[in-house]
Structure formats: C-alpha cells, structure tokens
Amino acid sequence: MTGAGNWTYFLPGAHPVLIDAGVGEPAHLEAIAGARHDGPGHVLVSHAHGDHISGVTALAARWRGTRFSKRPWPERDRNLAVSWTPLADGDIIPAGDSQLEVIHTPGHAPDHLAFWHAESRTLFSGDLVVTGTTVVIPATMGGNLSDYLHSLRRVLALGPSRLLPAHGRAIDDPATIITRYLRHRREREIQVLSALEAGLGSVDQIADAIYAGLAVTLLPMARESVLAHLHKLQHEGLARVVDDVWTVAM
Ligand SMILES: [Zn+2]
C-alpha cells in the first residue's frame, strides 16, 4: 500500500526536525546520522499508520534525547514505547531555521496532520494526496470521507505552491490535483448512490459493481472506500442502513 516506499523529510538547522519517522530501516537511520550525527532532534509524525510512525522506537533507541510529537490518537499511540508531545491545529513549531504551522487534516486518519511552511508556501502533506492514485479512506479504521473532503478544501484554500507527500513525487500543481481529487469523490458518490437506487444493499455488492475487474487483493480497500461513501451519505441523510442493508433515504 505504500507504492515505491515512504518519504520522510529532514530539516536541519537551529531546530532540527524530522517529518515522519519511517519504519526503522537501518539505511534510513544511517541517512539521518549522515545529515546530523546527534540525530533528528524533534520528530513530527503525520499520523499513526505504521509506515509513518513505527520507526519511532528505533529512533528513540539510537538517539535518546529525541522528542516525538503528533496529534493524539490514544489507542494507536500507546503501542509505541515513546513519550508523545501532543500537537494541535495552529501550533507553531520551530523547524530548521524557520517554523512550521500544524494543520489538522483528518479523513485518511483521525489524527492526520500536515505541516505548513508559510515562507515557501510548502505543505508537508503526509497521506493527504498521492500523485497518480487516490488516497484510501479506511472507514472501519478511523477514516472519514466528510472530514477528508473538508481537509482537501482547507488545503486548497491555503493556496500552497508545493505539496511534499509521504508517498510519490513532490506535487508542484496542488490546486490541479486537489480539484481532481474532489471531482473523483463526487463521481464515486454518484456511482454509490446509483448502486443503492438499483437495489444493491451491501458494501460487497456495491464494491463489486463499482470496481468490476479490480484485482482481488485490492478489494478490501475498495470496500473500505464504499463504506466511507455510505457513511458520508448517511451523515447527510441521503442513505440509511437497517440490519446491514443499505438503502436510499427518501
Ligand atoms: Zn496512512
């Protein structure tokens, strides 16, 4: 699910900051040591998915003074044996020779944060957007599509000139890709509503209809996405569920 791997971003300078912890790969730790022998200083974690957070243990073991900060998601965070400094929307964090603003961007995960460098209009965007594909909204694991769409619109309104995501290449045309994402979700929603109107009442049936021909290994994530759409429609009074059977709400 991580494409070609994970990016983390290291900002050296007066206040060294590492954005995302990676997974504890020895090569990653060596790269950090090569940039700064006394370690990353302060690690900001975008969200508590394993590919972003699991490296904190290895970082803490190698550099004892390291600070770790994220927006709390207690049932996930407690699995990692480091002490966390909580971050909240709007916090300003010294980073490198400048500063970052914390932007809460829930949806893909409830604790998801992006980090805004106002001077360069650059957003370290975590898993908010990935070039060439869409972002999974894991409905049974804290994902929320309404929140996600709100986060996308909020980032669009910031007017970033560049997104630095945790997967895939840097995005130099944020408005184009975010607008495309919003349109894609609208189209998907119409498909889900049409499936409901056609009498398909289960997540599996709807996923099979919408994602016909999808590789079997990807079906679980397609179902998560369908459920995320159904939750949004339910929240808006457009769909309802009785005994696990979904219908259009009239
Ligand atoms: Zn993620």
Short mmCIF file of C-alpha atoms and ligand atoms in Angstrom, two decimals:
data_model
loop_
_atom_site.label_atom_id
_atom_site.label_comp_id
_atom_site.label_asym_id
_atom_site.label_seq_id
_atom_site.Cartn_x
_atom_site.Cartn_y
_atom_site.Cartn_z
CA MET A 1 0.00 0.00 0.00
CA THR A 2 3.00 2.32 0.15
CA GLY A 3 3.82 2.43 -3.55
CA ALA A 4 7.56 2.87 -4.01
CA GLY A 5 8.11 3.45 -0.28
CA ASN A 6 7.92 6.31 2.18
CA TRP A 7 9.40 9.76 2.19
CA THR A 8 10.43 11.40 5.40
CA TYR A 9 11.74 14.99 5.38
CA PHE A 10 14.64 16.26 7.46
CA LEU A 11 15.01 19.96 8.16
CA PRO A 12 18.45 20.59 9.69
CA GLY A 13 19.48 23.94 11.13
CA ALA A 14 19.00 25.53 14.52
CA HIS A 15 15.95 23.39 15.29
CA PRO A 16 16.36 20.07 13.51
CA VAL A 17 13.06 18.44 12.68
CA LEU A 18 12.25 15.13 11.02
CA ILE A 19 8.80 14.86 9.47
CA ASP A 20 7.59 11.26 9.83
CA ALA A 21 9.55 8.51 11.47
CA GLY A 22 9.67 5.88 8.72
CA VAL A 23 9.80 2.25 9.80
CA GLY A 24 13.23 1.97 11.45
CA GLU A 25 15.09 0.84 8.33
CA PRO A 26 18.85 0.80 9.13
CA ALA A 27 19.54 2.70 5.90
CA HIS A 28 17.13 5.42 6.99
CA LEU A 29 18.83 5.79 10.37
CA GLU A 30 22.22 5.98 8.62
CA ALA A 31 20.95 8.68 6.30
CA ILE A 32 19.78 10.72 9.29
CA ALA A 33 23.12 10.17 11.05
CA GLY A 34 24.89 11.30 7.88
CA ALA A 35 22.91 14.54 7.91
CA ARG A 36 23.32 15.12 11.63
CA HIS A 37 25.30 12.78 13.86
CA ASP A 38 23.37 13.67 17.02
CA GLY A 39 20.09 12.66 15.45
CA PRO A 40 16.86 14.19 14.26
CA GLY A 41 16.12 16.31 17.33
CA HIS A 42 12.37 16.62 17.03
CA VAL A 43 10.24 14.10 15.13
CA LEU A 44 6.80 15.21 13.90
CA VAL A 45 4.55 12.29 12.97
CA SER A 46 1.81 12.96 10.42
CA HIS A 47 -0.42 10.10 11.59
CA ALA A 48 -0.35 6.77 13.37
CA HIS A 49 -0.21 4.44 10.35
CA GLY A 50 2.70 2.01 10.61
CA ASP A 51 4.63 3.30 7.62
CA HIS A 52 4.83 6.77 9.21
CA ILE A 53 5.15 6.01 12.89
CA SER A 54 6.71 2.61 13.55
CA GLY A 55 10.26 3.95 13.23
CA VAL A 56 9.96 6.00 16.43
CA THR A 57 11.19 3.06 18.52
CA ALA A 58 14.41 2.70 16.53
CA LEU A 59 14.97 6.49 16.54
CA ALA A 60 14.45 6.68 20.31
CA ALA A 61 16.83 3.76 20.89
CA ARG A 62 19.59 5.33 18.81
CA TRP A 63 19.19 8.98 19.92
CA ARG A 64 17.90 9.16 23.47
CA GLY A 65 17.18 12.88 23.53
CA THR A 66 14.77 12.77 20.59
CA ARG A 67 11.36 14.42 21.05
CA PHE A 68 8.29 12.91 19.42
CA SER A 69 5.16 14.89 18.63
CA LYS A 70 1.84 14.13 16.98
CA ARG A 71 -1.85 14.75 17.35
CA PRO A 72 -3.07 12.21 19.90
CA TRP A 73 -4.83 9.02 18.79
CA PRO A 74 -4.51 7.22 22.12
CA GLU A 75 -5.46 3.66 21.15
CA ARG A 76 -2.80 3.71 18.43
CA ASP A 77 -0.15 5.85 20.09
CA ARG A 78 0.10 3.70 23.18
CA ASN A 79 1.51 0.84 21.07
CA LEU A 80 4.74 2.79 20.63
CA ALA A 81 7.06 2.96 23.63
CA VAL A 82 8.00 6.64 23.38
CA SER A 83 6.51 9.61 25.18
CA TRP A 84 4.49 11.90 22.94
CA THR A 85 4.13 15.65 22.97
CA PRO A 86 0.60 16.43 21.76
CA LEU A 87 0.18 18.72 18.76
CA ALA A 88 -2.95 20.71 17.97
CA ASP A 89 -4.18 22.63 14.94
CA GLY A 90 -2.50 26.02 14.73
CA ASP A 91 0.57 25.13 16.82
CA ILE A 92 3.76 26.79 15.60
CA ILE A 93 6.87 24.60 15.75
CA PRO A 94 10.45 25.83 15.32
CA ALA A 95 11.80 23.77 12.43
CA GLY A 96 15.20 24.04 10.78
CA ASP A 97 15.97 27.77 10.62
CA SER A 98 12.31 28.61 10.25
CA GLN A 99 8.98 27.37 11.58
CA LEU A 100 6.06 25.15 10.66
CA GLU A 101 2.37 25.52 11.40
CA VAL A 102 0.39 22.43 12.36
CA ILE A 103 -2.69 21.89 10.16
CA HIS A 104 -5.15 19.21 11.31
CA THR A 105 -6.28 17.38 8.17
CA PRO A 106 -8.38 14.39 9.32
CA GLY A 107 -10.08 11.95 6.97
CA HIS A 108 -7.47 9.41 5.92
CA ALA A 109 -6.83 9.02 9.65
CA PRO A 110 -8.41 10.97 12.54
CA ASP A 111 -5.04 12.22 13.83
CA HIS A 112 -3.68 13.24 10.42
CA LEU A 113 -1.58 16.41 10.43
CA ALA A 114 0.05 18.37 7.66
CA PHE A 115 2.85 20.87 8.31
CA TRP A 116 2.79 24.27 6.64
CA HIS A 117 5.89 26.26 5.78
CA ALA A 118 4.34 29.64 5.07
CA GLU A 119 7.50 31.32 3.71
CA SER A 120 7.77 28.89 0.80
CA ARG A 121 4.05 28.04 0.68
CA THR A 122 5.06 24.40 1.01
CA LEU A 123 2.89 21.84 2.75
CA PHE A 124 4.35 18.61 4.10
CA SER A 125 1.17 16.76 3.30
CA GLY A 126 1.56 13.23 4.70
CA ASP A 127 -1.06 10.95 3.16
CA LEU A 128 -3.48 13.66 2.13
CA VAL A 129 -2.66 13.40 -1.57
CA VAL A 130 -0.61 10.95 -3.65
CA THR A 131 0.22 11.57 -7.31
CA GLY A 132 -1.26 9.12 -9.78
CA THR A 133 -3.67 7.41 -7.42
CA THR A 134 -6.30 8.13 -4.82
CA VAL A 135 -5.93 8.01 -1.04
CA VAL A 136 -7.67 5.22 0.85
CA ILE A 137 -10.26 6.32 3.41
CA PRO A 138 -10.31 3.28 5.72
CA ALA A 139 -13.87 3.55 7.05
CA THR A 140 -13.54 0.75 9.62
CA MET A 141 -10.23 2.11 10.95
CA GLY A 142 -10.88 5.74 11.71
CA GLY A 143 -11.26 7.04 8.15
CA ASN A 144 -13.96 9.65 7.49
CA LEU A 145 -14.78 10.86 4.00
CA SER A 146 -16.61 14.03 5.05
CA ASP A 147 -13.60 15.04 7.12
CA TYR A 148 -11.27 14.15 4.26
CA LEU A 149 -13.11 16.35 1.75
CA HIS A 150 -13.13 19.19 4.26
CA SER A 151 -9.37 18.76 4.73
CA LEU A 152 -8.78 18.86 0.98
CA ARG A 153 -10.82 22.07 0.65
CA ARG A 154 -8.97 23.62 3.57
CA VAL A 155 -5.60 22.84 1.97
CA LEU A 156 -6.82 24.18 -1.38
CA ALA A 157 -7.79 27.42 0.37
CA LEU A 158 -4.30 27.75 1.86
CA GLY A 159 -3.00 28.21 -1.69
CA PRO A 160 0.09 26.01 -1.42
CA SER A 161 2.64 26.18 -4.23
CA ARG A 162 4.02 22.75 -3.41
CA LEU A 163 2.98 19.59 -1.59
CA LEU A 164 5.60 17.21 -0.25
CA PRO A 165 3.74 13.92 0.29
CA ALA A 166 4.84 10.84 2.21
CA HIS A 167 4.47 8.69 -0.91
CA GLY A 168 5.22 9.55 -4.51
CA ARG A 169 6.77 12.59 -6.06
CA ALA A 170 6.51 16.22 -4.99
CA ILE A 171 3.40 17.96 -6.29
CA ASP A 172 4.02 21.33 -7.93
CA ASP A 173 0.42 21.88 -9.06
CA PRO A 174 -1.54 21.31 -5.83
CA ALA A 175 -4.71 23.07 -6.98
CA THR A 176 -4.97 20.84 -10.06
CA ILE A 177 -4.56 17.57 -8.20
CA ILE A 178 -6.78 18.55 -5.26
CA THR A 179 -9.53 19.70 -7.60
CA ARG A 180 -9.21 16.38 -9.44
CA TYR A 181 -9.48 14.51 -6.13
CA LEU A 182 -12.63 16.39 -5.18
CA ARG A 183 -14.18 15.67 -8.58
CA HIS A 184 -13.24 11.97 -8.35
CA ARG A 185 -15.02 11.67 -5.00
CA ARG A 186 -18.13 13.38 -6.37
CA GLU A 187 -18.18 10.91 -9.29
CA ARG A 188 -17.70 8.00 -6.89
CA GLU A 189 -20.55 9.25 -4.72
CA ILE A 190 -22.88 9.34 -7.73
CA GLN A 191 -21.88 5.73 -8.51
CA VAL A 192 -22.62 4.64 -4.94
CA LEU A 193 -26.00 6.39 -4.98
CA SER A 194 -26.85 4.79 -8.34
CA ALA A 195 -25.95 1.36 -6.95
CA LEU A 196 -28.25 1.96 -3.97
CA GLU A 197 -31.03 3.08 -6.29
CA ALA A 198 -30.51 -0.11 -8.32
CA GLY A 199 -31.19 -2.12 -5.17
CA LEU A 200 -27.66 -3.12 -4.23
CA GLY A 201 -27.73 -3.09 -0.43
CA SER A 202 -24.42 -4.44 0.83
CA VAL A 203 -20.96 -2.97 0.78
CA ASP A 204 -19.66 -6.03 -1.05
CA GLN A 205 -22.31 -5.82 -3.78
CA ILE A 206 -21.71 -2.13 -4.31
CA ALA A 207 -17.92 -2.57 -4.39
CA ASP A 208 -18.24 -5.44 -6.90
CA ALA A 209 -20.45 -3.29 -9.14
CA ILE A 210 -18.33 -0.14 -8.99
CA TYR A 211 -14.90 -1.74 -9.01
CA ALA A 212 -15.63 -4.51 -11.55
CA GLY A 213 -12.36 -6.10 -12.67
CA LEU A 214 -10.33 -4.85 -9.72
CA ALA A 215 -7.56 -7.16 -8.50
CA VAL A 216 -8.85 -9.33 -5.66
CA THR A 217 -6.07 -8.12 -3.36
CA LEU A 218 -7.35 -4.55 -3.69
CA LEU A 219 -10.99 -5.38 -2.98
CA PRO A 220 -10.77 -4.94 0.81
CA MET A 221 -9.63 -1.33 0.32
CA ALA A 222 -12.35 -0.76 -2.31
CA ARG A 223 -14.90 -1.94 0.27
CA GLU A 224 -13.47 0.48 2.83
CA SER A 225 -13.90 3.25 0.31
CA VAL A 226 -17.52 2.27 -0.46
CA LEU A 227 -18.31 2.16 3.26
CA ALA A 228 -16.73 5.61 3.68
CA HIS A 229 -19.06 6.93 0.97
CA LEU A 230 -22.07 5.25 2.59
CA HIS A 231 -21.21 6.80 5.98
CA LYS A 232 -21.00 10.22 4.35
CA LEU A 233 -24.35 9.74 2.59
CA GLN A 234 -25.88 8.53 5.86
CA HIS A 235 -24.48 11.56 7.69
CA GLU A 236 -26.11 13.78 5.07
CA GLY A 237 -29.46 11.98 5.33
CA LEU A 238 -29.19 10.51 1.82
CA ALA A 239 -28.72 6.85 2.77
CA ARG A 240 -29.68 4.66 5.67
CA VAL A 241 -28.79 1.23 6.97
CA VAL A 242 -31.09 -1.28 8.69
CA ASP A 243 -29.75 -4.70 9.67
CA ASP A 244 -26.69 -4.17 7.47
CA VAL A 245 -28.81 -3.44 4.40
CA TRP A 246 -28.21 -0.04 2.86
CA THR A 247 -30.94 1.86 1.03
CA VAL A 248 -31.52 5.34 -0.32
CA ALA A 249 -33.15 7.51 2.33
CA MET A 250 -36.24 9.24 0.97
ZN ZN B 1 -1.66 6.49 6.07
#
